[in-house]
CSV table of C-alpha atoms and ligand atoms in Angstrom, one decimal:
chain,number,residue,atom,x,y,z
G,25,MET,CA,122.2,109.6,132.8
G,26,ASN,CA,123.1,105.9,132.9
G,27,ALA,CA,127.0,105.7,133.0
G,28,ASP,CA,126.7,102.0,131.9
G,29,ALA,CA,124.7,102.9,128.7
G,30,ALA,CA,126.3,101.6,125.5
G,31,PRO,CA,127.9,104.4,123.5
G,32,LEU,CA,125.9,105.7,120.6
G,33,ALA,CA,126.8,103.6,117.6
G,34,ARG,CA,126.1,105.0,114.2
G,35,ARG,CA,127.1,103.3,111.0
G,36,GLU,CA,128.0,105.6,108.1
G,37,LEU,CA,126.0,104.9,104.9
G,38,GLY,CA,126.7,105.0,101.2
G,39,ILE,CA,123.4,104.7,99.3
G,40,ALA,CA,122.9,103.7,95.7
G,41,ILE,CA,119.6,104.6,94.2
G,42,VAL,CA,118.6,102.7,91.1
G,43,GLY,CA,115.8,104.5,89.2
G,44,CYS,CA,115.8,108.3,89.3
G,45,GLY,CA,112.2,108.9,88.5
G,46,ARG,CA,109.6,110.5,90.8
G,47,ILE,CA,110.0,108.2,93.8
G,48,GLY,CA,113.7,107.6,93.4
G,49,SER,CA,114.2,111.4,93.4
G,50,LEU,CA,112.4,111.7,96.7
G,51,ARG,CA,114.5,108.8,98.1
G,52,ALA,CA,117.6,110.7,97.0
G,53,VAL,CA,116.5,114.0,98.5
G,54,MET,CA,115.8,112.2,101.8
G,55,ALA,CA,119.1,110.3,101.7
G,56,SER,CA,121.0,113.6,101.1
G,57,ARG,CA,119.4,115.1,104.2
G,58,HIS,CA,120.2,112.1,106.5
G,59,PRO,CA,123.2,112.7,108.9
G,60,ALA,CA,124.6,109.1,108.5
G,61,VAL,CA,124.7,109.2,104.7
G,62,ARG,CA,128.2,110.2,103.4
G,63,PHE,CA,128.0,109.0,99.9
G,64,ILE,CA,125.2,108.8,97.3
G,65,ALA,CA,125.4,107.1,93.9
G,66,LEU,CA,122.6,107.3,91.4
G,67,ALA,CA,121.7,105.1,88.4
G,68,ASP,CA,119.0,105.3,85.8
G,69,ARG,CA,118.7,103.6,82.4
G,70,ASP,CA,118.4,107.2,81.2
G,71,PRO,CA,121.8,108.5,82.4
G,72,GLU,CA,120.7,112.1,81.9
G,73,ARG,CA,118.1,111.7,84.6
G,74,ALA,CA,120.7,110.3,87.0
G,75,ARG,CA,123.0,113.3,86.1
G,76,LYS,CA,120.3,115.9,86.8
G,77,LEU,CA,119.3,114.3,90.1
G,78,ALA,CA,123.0,114.0,91.1
G,79,GLU,CA,123.3,117.8,90.5
G,80,GLN,CA,120.2,118.5,92.5
G,81,VAL,CA,121.1,116.4,95.6
G,82,GLY,CA,124.9,116.6,95.5
G,83,ALA,CA,125.5,112.9,94.7
G,84,GLN,CA,129.1,111.9,94.2
G,85,VAL,CA,128.4,109.4,91.4
G,86,HIS,CA,125.9,109.0,88.6
G,87,SER,CA,125.6,106.6,85.7
G,88,GLY,CA,123.4,104.7,83.3
G,89,ASP,CA,124.9,101.4,84.6
G,90,SER,CA,123.1,100.2,87.8
G,91,LEU,CA,125.4,97.3,88.5
G,92,GLU,CA,128.5,99.6,88.4
G,93,VAL,CA,126.8,102.1,90.8
G,94,MET,CA,125.7,99.4,93.2
G,95,SER,CA,129.2,97.7,93.1
G,96,ARG,CA,131.0,100.9,94.3
G,97,PRO,CA,132.9,100.1,97.5
G,98,GLU,CA,131.5,103.2,99.2
G,99,VAL,CA,127.9,101.9,98.7
G,100,ASN,CA,126.6,99.7,101.6
G,101,ALA,CA,122.9,99.8,100.9
G,102,VAL,CA,120.7,100.0,97.8
G,103,VAL,CA,117.3,101.6,97.0
G,104,VAL,CA,115.5,100.1,93.9
G,105,SER,CA,113.0,102.7,92.6
G,106,THR,CA,112.7,101.4,89.1
G,107,ILE,CA,109.3,100.9,87.4
G,108,GLU,CA,107.4,97.8,88.6
G,109,VAL,CA,108.5,95.5,85.7
G,110,GLU,CA,112.2,96.3,86.4
G,111,HIS,CA,112.5,95.5,90.1
G,112,THR,CA,113.8,91.9,90.0
G,113,THR,CA,117.2,92.2,88.3
G,114,PRO,CA,118.6,95.1,90.4
G,115,VAL,CA,117.2,93.6,93.6
G,116,LEU,CA,118.9,90.3,92.9
G,117,GLN,CA,122.1,92.0,91.9
G,118,ALA,CA,122.2,94.1,95.1
G,119,LEU,CA,121.6,91.0,97.2
G,120,ASP,CA,124.3,89.2,95.3
G,121,LEU,CA,126.6,92.0,96.3
G,122,GLY,CA,125.6,91.5,99.9
G,123,LYS,CA,124.0,95.0,100.2
G,124,PRO,CA,120.7,95.6,102.1
G,125,VAL,CA,117.8,96.7,99.8
G,126,LEU,CA,114.7,98.9,100.0
G,127,VAL,CA,112.6,98.1,96.9
G,128,GLU,CA,109.4,100.0,96.0
G,129,LYS,CA,106.2,98.0,96.1
G,130,PRO,CA,105.3,95.6,94.6
G,131,ILE,CA,108.1,93.1,95.5
G,132,ALA,CA,107.6,91.6,92.0
G,133,LEU,CA,104.7,91.1,89.5
G,134,ASP,CA,104.5,87.3,90.0
G,135,LEU,CA,105.0,84.9,92.8
G,136,GLY,CA,107.9,83.1,91.0
G,137,ALA,CA,110.0,86.3,90.9
G,138,ALA,CA,109.0,87.1,94.5
G,139,ASP,CA,110.2,83.7,95.6
G,140,ARG,CA,113.5,84.1,93.8
G,141,ILE,CA,114.0,87.4,95.6
G,142,ILE,CA,113.1,85.9,99.0
G,143,ALA,CA,115.3,82.9,98.5
G,144,ALA,CA,118.3,85.1,97.5
G,145,ALA,CA,117.8,87.4,100.6
G,146,ASN,CA,117.6,84.4,102.9
G,147,GLN,CA,120.6,82.7,101.3
G,148,ALA,CA,122.7,85.8,101.6
G,149,GLY,CA,121.4,86.7,105.0
G,150,ILE,CA,120.8,90.2,103.8
G,151,SER,CA,117.9,92.4,104.8
G,152,LEU,CA,115.3,93.4,102.2
G,153,HIS,CA,112.4,95.7,102.8
G,154,VAL,CA,109.5,96.8,100.6
G,155,GLY,CA,108.1,100.3,100.5
G,156,PHE,CA,104.4,100.3,101.3
G,157,SER,CA,104.5,103.9,102.5
G,158,ARG,CA,100.9,104.0,104.1
G,159,ARG,CA,102.6,102.3,107.1
G,160,PHE,CA,104.4,105.6,107.6
G,161,LYS,CA,101.4,107.9,107.5
G,162,LYS,CA,100.7,108.9,111.0
G,163,ARG,CA,97.0,107.9,111.2
G,164,TYR,CA,97.8,104.3,110.0
G,165,LEU,CA,100.7,104.1,112.5
G,166,LEU,CA,98.4,105.3,115.3
G,167,ALA,CA,95.8,102.7,114.2
G,168,LYS,CA,98.4,99.9,114.4
G,169,GLU,CA,99.4,101.0,117.9
G,170,GLN,CA,95.8,100.7,119.1
G,171,LEU,CA,95.6,97.2,117.6
G,172,VAL,CA,98.9,96.2,119.3
G,173,GLN,CA,97.5,97.5,122.6
G,174,GLY,CA,94.4,95.3,122.0
G,175,ARG,CA,92.0,98.3,122.4
G,176,LEU,CA,89.6,97.0,119.7
G,177,GLY,CA,89.5,93.4,121.1
G,178,LYS,CA,89.2,90.8,118.4
G,179,VAL,CA,88.9,92.4,114.9
G,180,VAL,CA,86.0,90.7,113.2
G,181,GLY,CA,85.6,92.9,110.2
G,182,ALA,CA,87.2,95.8,108.3
G,183,ALA,CA,86.8,97.9,105.2
G,184,ALA,CA,89.4,99.8,103.1
G,185,ARG,CA,88.7,101.6,99.9
G,186,VAL,CA,90.9,104.0,97.9
G,187,TYR,CA,89.8,106.4,95.1
G,188,ASN,CA,92.0,108.4,92.8
G,189,SER,CA,91.7,110.5,89.7
G,190,ARG,CA,91.9,108.9,86.2
G,191,SER,CA,94.9,111.3,85.6
G,192,GLN,CA,96.8,109.4,88.2
G,193,GLY,CA,95.4,106.0,87.1
G,194,LEU,CA,96.7,106.6,83.6
G,195,GLN,CA,100.2,107.5,84.9
G,196,THR,CA,100.3,104.2,86.8
G,197,LEU,CA,99.0,102.1,84.0
G,198,SER,CA,101.4,103.6,81.5
G,199,ARG,CA,104.3,101.9,83.5
G,200,LEU,CA,102.7,98.5,83.5
G,201,PRO,CA,102.3,95.9,80.7
G,202,LYS,CA,99.3,96.7,78.5
G,203,GLU,CA,97.6,93.4,79.5
G,204,SER,CA,98.1,94.0,83.2
G,205,ASN,CA,94.9,94.2,85.2
G,206,SER,CA,96.8,95.6,88.2
G,207,ILE,CA,95.0,97.7,90.7
G,208,SER,CA,98.2,99.0,92.0
G,209,GLY,CA,96.8,101.5,94.5
G,210,LEU,CA,94.8,98.9,96.3
G,211,THR,CA,98.0,97.0,97.2
G,212,TYR,CA,98.8,99.6,99.9
G,213,TYR,CA,95.6,98.9,101.6
G,214,VAL,CA,96.0,95.1,101.3
G,215,ASP,CA,99.3,95.6,103.0
G,216,VAL,CA,97.8,97.9,105.7
G,217,ILE,CA,95.0,95.4,106.5
G,218,ASN,CA,97.4,92.4,106.6
G,219,TRP,CA,99.7,94.5,108.9
G,220,PHE,CA,96.7,95.4,111.1
G,221,LEU,CA,95.6,91.7,111.2
G,222,ALA,CA,99.1,90.4,111.7
G,223,GLY,CA,99.1,86.7,112.6
G,224,ASN,CA,95.8,86.2,110.8
G,225,ALA,CA,96.3,85.1,107.1
G,226,PRO,CA,93.9,85.8,104.3
G,227,ALA,CA,92.2,82.6,103.3
G,228,GLU,CA,89.7,83.4,100.6
G,229,VAL,CA,89.1,86.2,98.0
G,230,TYR,CA,86.0,87.0,96.1
G,231,ALA,CA,85.9,90.0,93.7
G,232,ARG,CA,83.6,91.9,91.2
G,233,ALA,CA,84.5,94.7,88.9
G,234,GLN,CA,83.2,97.0,86.2
G,235,GLY,CA,85.2,99.0,83.7
G,236,GLY,CA,84.9,101.5,80.8
G,237,VAL,CA,87.2,104.5,81.1
G,238,PHE,CA,90.5,102.6,81.1
G,239,LYS,CA,89.3,99.9,78.7
G,240,ASP,CA,88.3,102.6,76.2
G,241,GLN,CA,92.0,103.7,76.3
G,242,GLY,CA,93.3,100.2,75.6
G,243,PHE,CA,94.1,99.0,79.2
G,244,ASN,CA,92.8,95.8,80.5
G,245,THR,CA,91.9,97.4,83.8
G,246,ASN,CA,88.6,98.0,85.5
G,247,ASP,CA,87.4,101.3,86.8
G,248,VAL,CA,85.9,99.9,90.0
G,249,THR,CA,86.8,96.7,91.9
G,250,TRP,CA,85.3,95.5,95.1
G,251,ALA,CA,86.6,92.4,96.9
G,252,ILE,CA,85.7,90.5,100.0
G,253,LEU,CA,88.6,88.9,101.9
G,254,THR,CA,88.0,86.2,104.5
G,255,TYR,CA,90.8,85.7,107.0
G,256,ALA,CA,91.8,82.4,108.6
G,257,ASP,CA,89.9,83.3,111.9
G,258,GLY,CA,86.8,84.3,109.9
G,259,ALA,CA,87.3,88.1,109.9
G,260,VAL,CA,85.7,89.6,106.8
G,261,VAL,CA,87.3,92.6,105.0
G,262,ASN,CA,85.8,94.6,102.2
G,263,LEU,CA,88.4,96.2,99.9
G,264,GLY,CA,87.6,98.6,97.1
G,265,VAL,CA,89.4,100.7,94.5
G,266,CYS,CA,88.4,103.2,91.9
G,267,TYR,CA,91.1,105.0,90.0
G,268,ALA,CA,88.7,106.5,87.5
G,269,LEU,CA,87.4,109.6,89.3
G,270,PRO,CA,87.4,112.6,86.9
G,271,HIS,CA,90.7,114.1,85.7
G,272,GLN,CA,90.4,117.2,87.8
G,273,TYR,CA,89.2,115.5,91.0
G,274,PRO,CA,90.8,117.6,93.9
G,275,ALA,CA,92.7,114.7,95.6
G,276,LEU,CA,96.3,114.6,94.2
G,277,GLY,CA,96.8,111.0,95.3
G,278,HIS,CA,94.9,108.4,97.4
G,279,ALA,CA,91.5,109.4,98.8
G,280,ALA,CA,90.9,106.6,101.3
G,281,ARG,CA,88.8,105.4,104.1
G,282,VAL,CA,89.6,102.5,106.4
G,283,GLU,CA,87.3,101.1,109.1
G,284,LEU,CA,88.1,98.4,111.7
G,285,LEU,CA,85.4,96.6,113.7
G,286,GLY,CA,86.4,94.8,116.8
G,287,SER,CA,84.7,93.0,119.6
G,288,GLU,CA,85.5,95.8,122.0
G,289,GLY,CA,86.0,98.8,119.8
G,290,VAL,CA,85.7,100.4,116.4
G,291,MET,CA,88.1,102.7,114.5
G,292,LEU,CA,87.3,104.9,111.5
G,293,LEU,CA,90.2,106.4,109.5
G,294,ASP,CA,89.0,109.3,107.3
G,295,ASP,CA,91.9,109.7,104.8
G,296,ASP,CA,89.9,111.5,102.1
G,297,HIS,CA,91.8,114.8,102.8
G,298,THR,CA,88.6,116.8,102.7
G,299,ASP,CA,89.7,118.6,105.9
G,300,GLN,CA,91.9,121.2,104.1
G,301,ILE,CA,90.5,122.4,100.8
G,302,MET,CA,91.9,125.2,98.7
G,303,TYR,CA,90.5,126.8,95.5
G,304,THR,CA,92.9,129.0,93.5
G,305,GLU,CA,92.5,130.7,90.1
G,306,GLN,CA,96.3,130.4,89.8
G,307,GLY,CA,96.3,126.6,89.5
G,308,PHE,CA,98.0,124.1,91.9
G,309,PRO,CA,100.7,121.7,90.6
G,310,HIS,CA,100.2,118.0,91.1
G,311,VAL,CA,102.9,116.5,93.3
G,312,TYR,CA,103.3,113.4,91.1
G,313,ILE,CA,102.1,114.4,87.5
G,314,PRO,CA,104.2,117.0,85.8
G,315,GLU,CA,102.1,119.7,84.0
G,316,HIS,CA,98.8,118.5,85.7
G,317,VAL,CA,97.2,121.5,87.4
G,318,VAL,CA,94.0,121.7,89.4
G,319,ASN,CA,92.1,124.7,90.7
G,320,MET,CA,90.4,122.9,93.6
G,321,VAL,CA,92.8,120.9,95.7
G,322,PHE,CA,92.6,118.7,98.8
G,323,LEU,CA,95.9,119.9,100.5
G,324,GLY,CA,98.0,117.0,101.9
G,325,SER,CA,96.6,114.4,99.5
G,326,GLY,CA,99.8,113.7,97.7
G,327,THR,CA,100.4,109.9,98.2
G,328,PRO,CA,104.2,110.1,98.7
G,329,GLY,CA,103.8,113.3,100.7
G,330,ASP,CA,104.1,117.0,99.9
G,331,TRP,CA,106.7,119.8,99.4
G,332,ALA,CA,106.6,122.7,101.8
G,333,LEU,CA,109.2,125.4,102.5
G,334,GLY,CA,111.8,123.6,100.4
G,335,GLU,CA,111.5,120.2,102.2
G,336,PHE,CA,109.6,117.1,101.4
G,337,TRP,CA,107.2,115.9,104.2
G,338,GLY,CA,105.0,112.8,104.4
G,339,PRO,CA,105.0,109.0,104.2
G,340,VAL,CA,107.9,108.5,101.7
G,341,ALA,CA,110.0,111.0,103.7
G,342,THR,CA,109.3,109.3,107.0
G,343,GLU,CA,109.7,105.8,105.5
G,344,THR,CA,113.1,106.6,103.9
G,345,ARG,CA,114.4,108.2,107.1
G,346,ALA,CA,113.1,105.2,109.1
G,347,TRP,CA,115.0,102.8,106.8
G,348,LEU,CA,118.2,104.8,107.0
G,349,ASP,CA,117.9,105.1,110.8
G,350,HIS,CA,117.5,101.3,110.9
G,351,LEU,CA,120.6,100.7,108.8
G,352,SER,CA,122.7,103.3,110.7
G,353,ALA,CA,121.5,103.1,114.3
G,354,GLY,CA,119.8,99.7,114.4
G,355,THR,CA,116.4,101.1,115.2
G,356,GLN,CA,113.3,98.9,114.7
G,357,CYS,CA,112.2,98.6,111.1
G,358,LEU,CA,108.5,98.8,110.4
G,359,LEU,CA,108.8,98.5,106.6
G,360,ALA,CA,107.1,95.4,105.0
G,361,THR,CA,109.2,92.3,105.0
G,362,PRO,CA,109.5,90.2,101.8
G,363,ARG,CA,107.0,87.7,103.3
G,364,ASP,CA,104.5,90.5,103.9
G,365,ALA,CA,105.0,91.8,100.4
G,366,ARG,CA,104.6,88.3,98.9
G,367,ARG,CA,101.3,87.9,100.8
G,368,THR,CA,100.0,91.2,99.5
G,369,LEU,CA,101.0,90.3,96.0
G,370,GLU,CA,99.2,87.0,96.4
G,371,VAL,CA,96.0,88.7,97.4
G,372,GLY,CA,96.2,91.0,94.4
G,373,LEU,CA,96.7,88.0,92.1
G,374,ALA,CA,93.8,86.2,93.7
G,375,ILE,CA,91.5,89.3,93.1
G,376,GLY,CA,92.5,89.1,89.4
G,377,GLU,CA,91.8,85.3,89.4
G,378,SER,CA,88.4,85.8,91.0
G,379,LEU,CA,87.5,88.4,88.5
G,380,ARG,CA,88.4,86.1,85.6
G,381,THR,CA,86.7,83.0,87.0
G,382,ARG,CA,83.8,84.8,88.8
G,383,ALA,CA,84.4,82.4,91.7
G,384,PRO,CA,85.9,82.7,95.2
G,385,VAL,CA,89.7,81.9,95.2
G,386,ARG,CA,91.3,80.0,98.1
G,387,LEU,CA,94.7,81.1,99.5
G,388,PRO,CA,97.5,80.3,99.4
G,389,LEU,CA,97.4,80.1,95.6
G,390,ALA,CA,98.5,76.8,94.1
H,419,LIG,N1,105.3,104.8,97.9
H,419,LIG,C1,104.7,105.6,97.1
H,419,LIG,O1,104.0,106.5,97.5
H,419,LIG,C2,104.8,105.3,95.6
H,419,LIG,C3,104.2,106.2,94.7
H,419,LIG,C4,104.3,106.0,93.3
H,419,LIG,C5,105.1,104.9,92.9
H,419,LIG,N2,105.6,104.1,93.7
H,419,LIG,C6,106.5,102.9,93.2
H,419,LIG,O2,107.7,103.5,92.9
H,419,LIG,C7,108.3,102.8,91.7
H,419,LIG,C8,108.7,103.8,90.7
H,419,LIG,O3,107.6,104.6,90.4
H,419,LIG,P1,107.8,106.1,89.8
H,419,LIG,O4,106.5,106.8,89.9
H,419,LIG,O5,109.0,106.7,90.5
H,419,LIG,O6,108.2,105.8,88.3
H,419,LIG,P2,109.0,106.7,87.3
H,419,LIG,O7,108.6,106.3,85.9
H,419,LIG,O8,108.7,108.2,87.6
H,419,LIG,O9,110.5,106.4,87.5
H,419,LIG,C9,111.1,105.2,87.3
H,419,LIG,C10,112.5,105.4,86.8
H,419,LIG,O10,113.2,104.1,86.7
H,419,LIG,C11,114.0,104.1,85.6
H,419,LIG,N3,114.2,102.7,85.2
H,419,LIG,C12,113.3,101.9,84.7
H,419,LIG,N4,113.9,100.7,84.5
H,419,LIG,C13,115.2,100.8,84.9
H,419,LIG,C14,116.3,99.9,85.0
H,419,LIG,N5,116.1,98.6,84.6
H,419,LIG,N6,117.4,100.3,85.5
H,419,LIG,C15,117.6,101.6,85.9
H,419,LIG,N7,116.6,102.5,85.8
H,419,LIG,C16,115.4,102.1,85.4
H,419,LIG,C17,113.2,105.0,84.6
H,419,LIG,O11,114.1,105.5,83.6
H,419,LIG,C18,112.7,106.1,85.5
H,419,LIG,O12,113.5,107.2,85.6
H,419,LIG,C19,107.2,101.8,91.3
H,419,LIG,O13,107.5,100.5,91.8
H,419,LIG,C20,105.9,102.3,92.0
H,419,LIG,O14,105.0,101.3,92.2
H,419,LIG,C21,105.6,104.3,95.1
């Protein structure tokens, strides 16, 4: 042992969680398990949700008033897990209070709001991170390590596509404005590819799409979207998303495949979860959609992760723990920065613009 080593420094944490829905509940569970967390305060615009979750995780405070909860003197960091259209206000309030923030993806729905958030964080000198939980799934983390080590040489091309059932697609769409053409699931893979190709900015987007299932239900969203991204150094990336697989499709979250083509190597990430299949006459509960039950299931396909033996395991668990470790012990933080999240948002908006104009769209957007 090195006698000169600095003593272990651990900062005690008081965490406020704003938004006690599906993901906020998982953040609260993970916070309640973390050794540095001494205080948890929960807020939801539906105070009954906050109360129930407080009972479940043993939180000291619960309320329908987010600002009151974030302002508590015991609170020194804030998680914003509200629905997508409700991120900006609580994020700006937390930054104004001088408290570090973890906000779920996307950082905002438009670049103006993203810029206001980035400016507020910079001005306050407060850390803000955005939850793109694929970064904390082991196979993506391992892929990033190989790229950091340079084992693929120069990456000249890549492909990333994600499929999901329409049951899940409808859940996501029901949180977004009716006119939104968001392809929310794809944003994780835009983030992953941008993270893999760090230092190489997306320069052009071209997209095509076809719809029916969601349009028939009144949403302005396509069933299948394919896009080609060209990066500044010429690397070409094919991105695809289809959230319209049949209701009972066995994946209970993202079914994905990512491929990286380099001058000295190639990497294939099979993330379809077809390696552990179960059929049960008793029905298997969906991790994200209450009351949705399937007979055939790809085990381990829950996007945030999965429950087993009373604990939650998977990307959102690891991501939450990593963020709390960062705040408490100063460990490296691999979560997306506000700039990363803005770039991902910009690609998503450019895909929408290319679909509207049927033309390639140059980045950065005007
Ligand atoms: N990382 C992942 O795996 C993952 C998966 C799904 C969703 N998400 C993201 O998590 C966020 C939340 O999604 P969800 O599935 O938990 O939604 P949800 O609908 O289950 O929960 C959202 C909660 O926020 C509350 N709320 C809404 N506006 C509020 C406000 N202004 N103040 C306080 N509370 C408010 C709602 O009452 C609800 O309880 C979204 O940004 C979504 O994109 C991440």
